[in-house]
Coordinates of C-alpha atoms and ligand atoms in Angstrom, one line a residue:
X1025 CA -19.1 -12.4 -15.6
X1026 CA -15.9 -13.5 -13.9
X1027 CA -15.2 -11.6 -10.7
X1028 CA -11.9 -11.6 -8.6
X1029 CA -12.9 -12.3 -5.1
X1030 CA -10.5 -11.7 -2.2
X1031 CA -10.4 -15.1 -0.3
X1032 CA -7.9 -14.2 2.4
X1033 CA -5.6 -11.5 3.8
X1034 CA -2.2 -11.6 5.5
X1035 CA 0.1 -9.0 7.2
X1036 CA 3.5 -8.9 8.6
X1037 CA 5.6 -6.2 10.4
X1038 CA 9.3 -6.8 11.3
X1039 CA 10.0 -7.2 15.0
X1040 CA 12.1 -4.1 15.6
X1041 CA 10.1 -1.0 16.5
X1042 CA 11.6 2.5 16.2
X1043 CA 9.6 5.1 18.2
X1044 CA 9.5 8.8 17.6
X1045 CA 11.4 9.4 20.8
X1046 CA 14.2 7.2 19.6
X1047 CA 14.3 9.1 16.3
X1048 CA 14.5 12.4 18.1
X1049 CA 17.9 11.2 19.4
X1050 CA 19.2 10.8 15.8
X1051 CA 17.8 13.9 14.1
X1052 CA 16.4 17.3 15.2
X1053 CA 12.8 16.3 15.6
X1054 CA 10.3 15.5 18.4
X1055 CA 7.5 13.1 19.2
X1056 CA 5.1 16.0 19.3
X1057 CA 6.1 17.3 15.8
X1058 CA 5.8 13.9 14.2
X1059 CA 2.4 13.0 15.9
X1060 CA 0.9 16.4 15.2
X1061 CA 2.1 16.6 11.5
X1062 CA 1.7 13.0 10.5
X1063 CA -0.2 11.0 13.2
X1064 CA 2.7 8.5 13.3
X1065 CA 3.8 7.1 16.7
X1066 CA 6.2 4.4 15.6
X1067 CA 7.5 2.4 12.6
X1068 CA 8.9 -1.2 12.2
X1069 CA 12.3 -1.6 10.8
X1070 CA 13.9 -4.7 9.2
X1071 CA 16.7 -6.3 11.1
X1072 CA 20.2 -6.7 9.7
X1073 CA 20.0 -9.3 6.9
X1074 CA 16.2 -9.3 6.8
X1075 CA 14.9 -8.7 3.3
X1076 CA 11.7 -7.6 1.5
X1077 CA 11.1 -11.3 0.4
X1078 CA 11.2 -12.3 4.1
X1079 CA 8.4 -9.9 5.0
X1080 CA 6.5 -10.9 1.8
X1081 CA 6.8 -14.6 2.7
X1082 CA 5.2 -14.1 6.1
X1083 CA 2.3 -12.0 4.8
X1084 CA 1.8 -14.4 1.8
X1085 CA 1.6 -17.4 4.2
X1086 CA -1.0 -15.6 6.3
X1087 CA -3.2 -14.8 3.3
X1088 CA -3.0 -18.4 2.0
X1089 CA -3.9 -19.8 5.4
X1090 CA -6.9 -17.4 5.8
X1091 CA -8.0 -18.3 2.3
X1092 CA -7.6 -22.0 2.9
X1093 CA -5.8 -22.2 -0.5
X1094 CA -2.7 -24.2 -1.1
X1095 CA 0.4 -23.0 -3.0
X1096 CA -0.3 -25.6 -5.7
X1097 CA -3.5 -23.7 -6.6
X1098 CA -1.7 -20.4 -7.4
X1099 CA -1.3 -19.5 -11.1
X1100 CA 0.3 -16.1 -10.5
X1101 CA 2.4 -14.2 -7.9
X1102 CA 2.6 -10.4 -8.1
X1103 CA 4.7 -8.5 -5.6
X1104 CA 4.3 -4.7 -5.5
X1105 CA 7.5 -3.3 -4.2
X1106 CA 9.9 -0.4 -4.7
X1107 CA 12.5 -2.0 -2.5
X1108 CA 13.3 -5.4 -4.2
X1109 CA 15.9 -7.8 -2.6
X1110 CA 18.0 -7.4 -5.8
X1111 CA 17.9 -5.2 -8.9
X1112 CA 16.9 -8.5 -10.6
X1113 CA 15.4 -11.1 -10.5
X1114 CA 11.9 -9.9 -9.3
X1115 CA 11.2 -10.4 -5.6
X1116 CA 8.1 -12.2 -6.8
X1117 CA 10.2 -15.1 -8.2
X1118 CA 12.2 -15.3 -5.0
X1119 CA 8.9 -15.5 -3.1
X1120 CA 7.6 -18.1 -5.6
X1121 CA 10.6 -20.3 -4.9
X1122 CA 10.3 -19.8 -1.1
X1123 CA 6.7 -20.7 -1.1
X1124 CA 7.6 -23.9 -2.9
X1125 CA 5.6 -23.0 -6.0
X1126 CA 7.0 -24.6 -9.1
X1127 CA 4.4 -23.6 -11.8
X1128 CA 2.7 -20.5 -13.0
X1129 CA 4.3 -17.1 -13.3
X1130 CA 5.7 -14.4 -10.9
X1131 CA 6.6 -10.8 -11.5
X1132 CA 7.0 -7.5 -9.6
X1133 CA 4.9 -4.3 -10.1
X1134 CA 6.6 -0.9 -9.5
X1135 CA 4.3 2.0 -8.8
X1136 CA 5.8 3.0 -5.4
X1137 CA 3.0 3.7 -2.8
X1138 CA 0.3 2.9 -5.4
X1139 CA 1.9 -0.5 -6.1
X1140 CA -0.8 -2.5 -4.4
X1141 CA -3.6 -0.7 -6.4
X1142 CA -1.7 -1.2 -9.6
X1143 CA -1.1 -4.9 -8.6
X1144 CA -4.9 -5.2 -7.9
X1145 CA -5.6 -4.0 -11.5
X1146 CA -3.2 -6.5 -13.0
X1147 CA -4.5 -9.4 -10.9
X1148 CA -8.1 -8.6 -11.7
X1149 CA -7.3 -8.3 -15.4
X1150 CA -5.5 -11.7 -15.4
X1151 CA -8.5 -13.3 -13.7
X1152 CA -11.2 -11.6 -15.8
X1153 CA -9.4 -12.6 -19.0
X1154 CA -9.1 -16.2 -17.9
X1155 CA -5.3 -16.1 -17.8
X1156 CA -5.2 -17.0 -14.1
X1157 CA -7.8 -18.4 -11.7
X1158 CA -5.9 -17.9 -8.4
X1159 CA -3.5 -15.0 -7.8
X1160 CA -1.3 -14.1 -4.8
X1161 CA -0.9 -10.3 -4.6
X1162 CA 1.7 -9.0 -2.1
X1163 CA 2.8 -5.4 -1.2
X1164 CA 6.1 -5.6 0.6
X1165 CA 8.7 -2.9 1.4
X1166 CA 11.9 -2.3 3.3
X1167 CA 11.6 1.5 2.9
X1168 CA 14.2 2.0 5.8
X1169 CA 16.9 0.9 3.3
X1170 CA 16.1 3.9 1.0
X1171 CA 16.0 6.6 3.6
X1172 CA 18.6 9.3 4.2
X1173 CA 18.7 9.0 8.0
X1174 CA 20.1 12.6 8.3
X1175 CA 17.0 14.1 6.5
X1176 CA 14.4 14.7 9.2
X1177 CA 11.8 15.7 6.6
X1178 CA 11.6 12.1 5.2
X1179 CA 13.2 9.7 7.7
X1180 CA 10.4 10.1 10.3
X1181 CA 7.7 9.1 7.8
X1182 CA 8.5 5.7 6.5
X1183 CA 8.6 2.1 7.8
X1184 CA 8.8 -1.5 6.7
X1185 CA 6.2 -4.2 6.4
X1186 CA 4.2 -6.5 4.1
X1187 CA 0.5 -7.3 3.4
X1188 CA -1.0 -9.8 1.0
X1189 CA -4.3 -11.0 -0.5
X1190 CA -5.3 -14.1 -2.4
X1191 CA -7.7 -13.5 -5.2
X1192 CA -9.8 -16.2 -7.0
X1193 CA -12.1 -16.3 -10.0
X1194 CA -15.7 -16.6 -9.1
X1195 CA -18.9 -16.2 -11.2
X1196 CA -20.8 -13.0 -10.8
X1197 CA -23.9 -11.4 -12.4
X1198 CA -22.0 -8.4 -13.7
X1199 CA -23.6 -5.8 -11.5
X1200 CA -22.4 -4.0 -8.3
X1201 CA -24.1 -6.5 -6.0
X1202 CA -21.4 -9.1 -7.1
X1203 CA -18.8 -9.9 -4.5
X1204 CA -15.2 -9.2 -5.7
X1205 CA -13.3 -6.4 -7.4
X1206 CA -15.9 -4.1 -9.1
X1207 CA -13.4 -1.8 -10.7
X1208 CA -9.9 -0.3 -10.4
X1209 CA -9.0 3.2 -11.7
X1210 CA -5.3 3.9 -12.3
X1211 CA -3.6 7.2 -13.1
X1212 CA -0.1 8.7 -13.4
X1213 CA 1.6 11.9 -14.3
X1214 CA 5.4 11.5 -14.9
X1215 CA 5.9 15.3 -15.1
X1216 CA 5.8 15.3 -11.3
X1217 CA 8.9 13.1 -10.9
X1218 CA 10.9 15.7 -9.0
X1219 CA 8.4 16.0 -6.1
X1220 CA 9.1 12.4 -5.0
X1221 CA 11.9 10.1 -6.2
X1222 CA 15.0 8.1 -5.3
X1223 CA 18.3 9.7 -6.4
X1224 CA 19.9 6.5 -7.6
X1225 CA 19.5 3.5 -9.8
X1226 CA 21.3 0.9 -12.0
X1227 CA 21.3 3.0 -15.2
X1228 CA 21.9 6.4 -13.6
X1229 CA 24.2 6.3 -10.6
X1230 CA 24.8 2.5 -10.2
X1231 CA 23.8 3.0 -6.6
X1232 CA 20.6 2.4 -4.7
X1233 CA 20.1 6.0 -3.8
X1234 CA 18.0 7.8 -1.2
X1235 CA 14.4 8.9 -1.1
X1236 CA 13.9 12.7 -1.9
X1237 CA 10.6 14.4 -1.4
X1238 CA 9.0 17.9 -1.5
X1239 CA 6.5 17.0 1.3
X1240 CA 4.3 20.0 1.1
X1241 CA 3.8 19.7 -2.7
X1242 CA 3.1 15.9 -2.4
X1243 CA 0.6 16.6 0.3
X1244 CA -1.2 19.2 -1.9
X1245 CA -1.5 16.8 -4.9
X1246 CA -2.4 13.8 -2.7
X1247 CA -5.7 15.1 -1.4
X1248 CA -6.8 16.3 -4.9
X1249 CA -5.7 13.2 -6.8
X1250 CA -7.0 10.7 -4.3
X1251 CA -10.4 12.4 -4.1
X1252 CA -10.7 12.4 -7.9
X1253 CA -9.8 8.7 -8.1
X1254 CA -12.3 7.8 -5.4
X1255 CA -15.1 9.7 -7.2
X1256 CA -14.3 8.1 -10.5
X1257 CA -14.3 4.6 -9.1
X1258 CA -17.6 5.2 -7.2
X1259 CA -19.3 6.8 -10.2
X1260 CA -18.2 4.0 -12.6
X1261 CA -19.9 1.5 -10.2
X1262 CA -23.1 3.5 -10.2
X1263 CA -22.7 4.0 -6.4
X1264 CA -22.4 7.0 -4.1
X1265 CA -19.8 7.9 -1.6
X1266 CA -22.4 7.3 1.1
X1267 CA -22.7 3.6 -0.1
X1268 CA -19.1 2.9 0.9
X1269 CA -18.8 1.0 4.2
X1270 CA -15.0 1.2 4.5
X1271 CA -12.3 3.4 3.1
X1272 CA -8.9 1.7 3.2
X1273 CA -6.4 4.4 2.2
X1274 CA -2.7 4.4 1.6
X1275 CA -1.3 5.1 5.1
X1276 CA 1.0 8.0 4.4
X1277 CA -0.1 10.7 6.8
X1278 CA -3.2 11.0 9.1
X1279 CA -3.7 14.6 7.9
X1280 CA -4.0 13.3 4.2
X1281 CA -6.6 10.8 5.4
X1282 CA -8.5 13.4 7.3
X1283 CA -8.2 16.0 4.5
X1284 CA -9.6 13.5 1.9
X1285 CA -12.4 12.4 4.2
X1286 CA -13.3 16.1 4.8
X1287 CA -13.2 16.9 1.1
X1288 CA -15.5 14.0 0.2
X1289 CA -17.8 14.2 3.3
X1290 CA -16.7 10.7 4.5
X1291 CA -17.3 10.1 8.2
X1292 CA -14.0 9.5 9.9
X1293 CA -15.3 6.3 11.6
X1294 CA -15.5 4.7 8.1
X1295 CA -11.8 5.3 7.4
X1296 CA -9.4 2.5 8.4
X1297 CA -6.2 4.1 9.8
X1298 CA -3.2 2.1 10.9
X1299 CA -0.5 4.8 10.1
X1300 CA 0.1 5.5 13.8
X1301 CA 1.5 2.0 14.3
X1302 CA 3.7 1.6 11.2
X1303 CA 4.1 4.9 9.3
X1304 CA 4.2 4.9 5.5
X1305 CA 5.1 1.4 4.3
X1306 CA 4.6 2.4 0.6
X1307 CA 3.0 -0.6 -1.4
X1308 CA 2.5 -2.6 1.9
X1309 CA 0.3 0.0 3.5
X1310 CA -3.1 -0.7 1.9
X1311 CA -2.9 -4.5 2.4
X1312 CA -1.7 -3.9 6.0
X1313 CA -4.7 -1.7 6.8
X1314 CA -7.0 -4.1 5.0
X1315 CA -5.8 -7.1 6.8
X1316 CA -6.2 -5.3 10.1
X1317 CA -9.8 -4.3 9.5
X1318 CA -10.7 -7.8 8.2
X1319 CA -9.0 -9.5 11.2
X1320 CA -10.7 -7.3 13.8
X1321 CA -14.1 -7.9 12.2
X1322 CA -14.8 -4.4 10.9
X1323 CA -15.0 -5.5 7.3
X1324 CA -17.9 -7.9 6.8
X1325 CA -19.1 -10.0 3.9
X1326 CA -21.3 -8.0 1.4
X1327 CA -19.9 -4.6 2.4
X1328 CA -18.4 -2.1 -0.1
X1329 CA -14.7 -1.4 0.5
X1330 CA -12.8 1.3 -1.3
X1331 CA -9.0 1.1 -1.5
X1332 CA -6.9 4.0 -2.7
X1333 CA -3.3 5.2 -2.9
X1334 CA -0.9 7.8 -4.3
X1335 CA 2.9 7.7 -4.6
X1336 CA 6.0 8.5 -6.6
X1337 CA 5.8 9.0 -10.3
X1338 CA 3.2 10.4 -9.5
X1339 CA 1.0 7.4 -9.6
X1340 CA -2.4 7.1 -8.0
X1341 CA -5.6 5.1 -8.1
X1342 CA -8.6 3.5 -6.4
X1343 CA -10.3 0.1 -6.3
X1344 CA -13.8 -0.7 -5.3
X1345 CA -14.5 -4.1 -3.9
X1346 CA -17.6 -5.8 -2.6
X1347 CA -16.4 -8.0 0.3
Ligands
UT7_469 O1 3.0 8.2 -0.1 C1 3.2 9.5 -0.6 C2 4.4 9.9 0.1 N1 4.5 11.1 0.9 C3 3.5 11.7 1.5 O2 2.4 11.5 1.5 C4 4.0 12.9 2.3 C5 3.2 14.1 2.1 N2 3.6 15.2 2.9 C6 3.5 15.3 4.2 O3 3.1 14.3 4.9 C7 3.9 16.5 5.0 O4 4.2 17.5 4.0 C8 5.2 16.4 5.9 C9 4.8 15.5 7.1 C10 6.3 15.7 5.1 C11 5.6 17.7 6.4 O5 4.6 18.4 7.0 P1 4.3 19.9 6.7 O6 3.2 20.4 7.6 O7 4.0 20.1 5.2 O8 5.6 20.7 7.2 P2 6.6 21.5 6.3 O9 7.3 20.7 5.3 O10 5.9 22.8 5.8 O11 7.6 22.0 7.4 C12 7.2 22.8 8.5 C13 8.5 23.0 9.4 C14 9.7 23.4 8.6 O12 10.4 24.3 9.4 P3 10.4 25.9 9.1 O13 10.9 26.0 7.7 O14 8.9 26.3 9.2 O15 11.3 26.5 10.1 C15 10.5 22.1 8.5 O16 11.9 22.3 8.4 O17 8.8 21.8 10.0 C16 10.2 21.5 9.8 N3 10.3 20.0 9.8 C17 10.5 19.3 11.0 N4 10.5 19.7 12.3 C18 10.6 18.7 13.2 C19 10.3 19.2 8.8 N5 10.5 17.9 9.2 C20 10.6 18.0 10.6 C21 10.7 17.0 11.6 N6 10.7 17.4 12.8 N7 10.8 15.7 11.3

């Protein structure tokens, strides 16, 4: 059986840091409130003229270098983003050109904060069906461009960044001892649109719009949906929650991470958390956390790693990987 193995990870955060104290000068908030309710201490913000494809390029190069794989080996580039450089073309084709890749295919995936998990499912399917051998998957976002900076309920939560992985087809036995992606579970419920959306777009307002969220309701659904996706993924692999070495969640809010861990009985020292340092970077958050835990040596070969996310749509999902 063909398995999609992650060969390398990359991450990039723009240079400018916006602290909670600085935000408190712009809107009626405080460092204490943001830390206590979200766990966020700071976020990185793109500079004037800096685009999502710039962040994606840095993260992609990092992943290719760690993998020891050249651009000429790539068959497919997938960028998960909700903040593309332009309405079209896809940011993935911009990235393809900037990497100097002149073959294969490139496209974007739009599932907001779940984009990286959706991208993982697409990449794994292309590899398993033999349509691609080597895939670059990037989550990249300039969420600061979508924020209403006068809305304290949302502007304190989000940040900019990018993370990337290179996946490659490898032969496996077809059981859960194989290295690589063991499964990916995807879900959505479009009826929940109004809880989290952007109030603009080409076919509605002809503007980019701003992010709107009913935070409390999103929070409530997040713990339930994420827990269900984790259980489904683990059960399908014939594994147990206690078999998972590392949980790498979407970095939205430390309280969501803690609530999910508590609900499923996951020890908190098994949860990778980077939300304090960059806030919610939407589709970039899972690969940013993953790259951190790989770089600092926490995630080791042979371990079971569970990725999960939930975002606008609603969309949510989980992916189980043997490292
Ligand atoms: O990727 C998925 C995307 N989104 C999420 O995962 C977000 C999910 N939701 C959350 O993280 C939380 O709901 C928030 C962090 C957004 C809000 O936390 P909360 O504990 O649900 O607070 P709340 O919305 O119930 O607000 C409590 C109070 C309100 O004041 P009153 O009505 O009690 O007087 C808010 O107006 O806190 C106020 N508030 C703030 N105060 C200081 C809301 N935002 C702020 C703020 N600073 N930035």
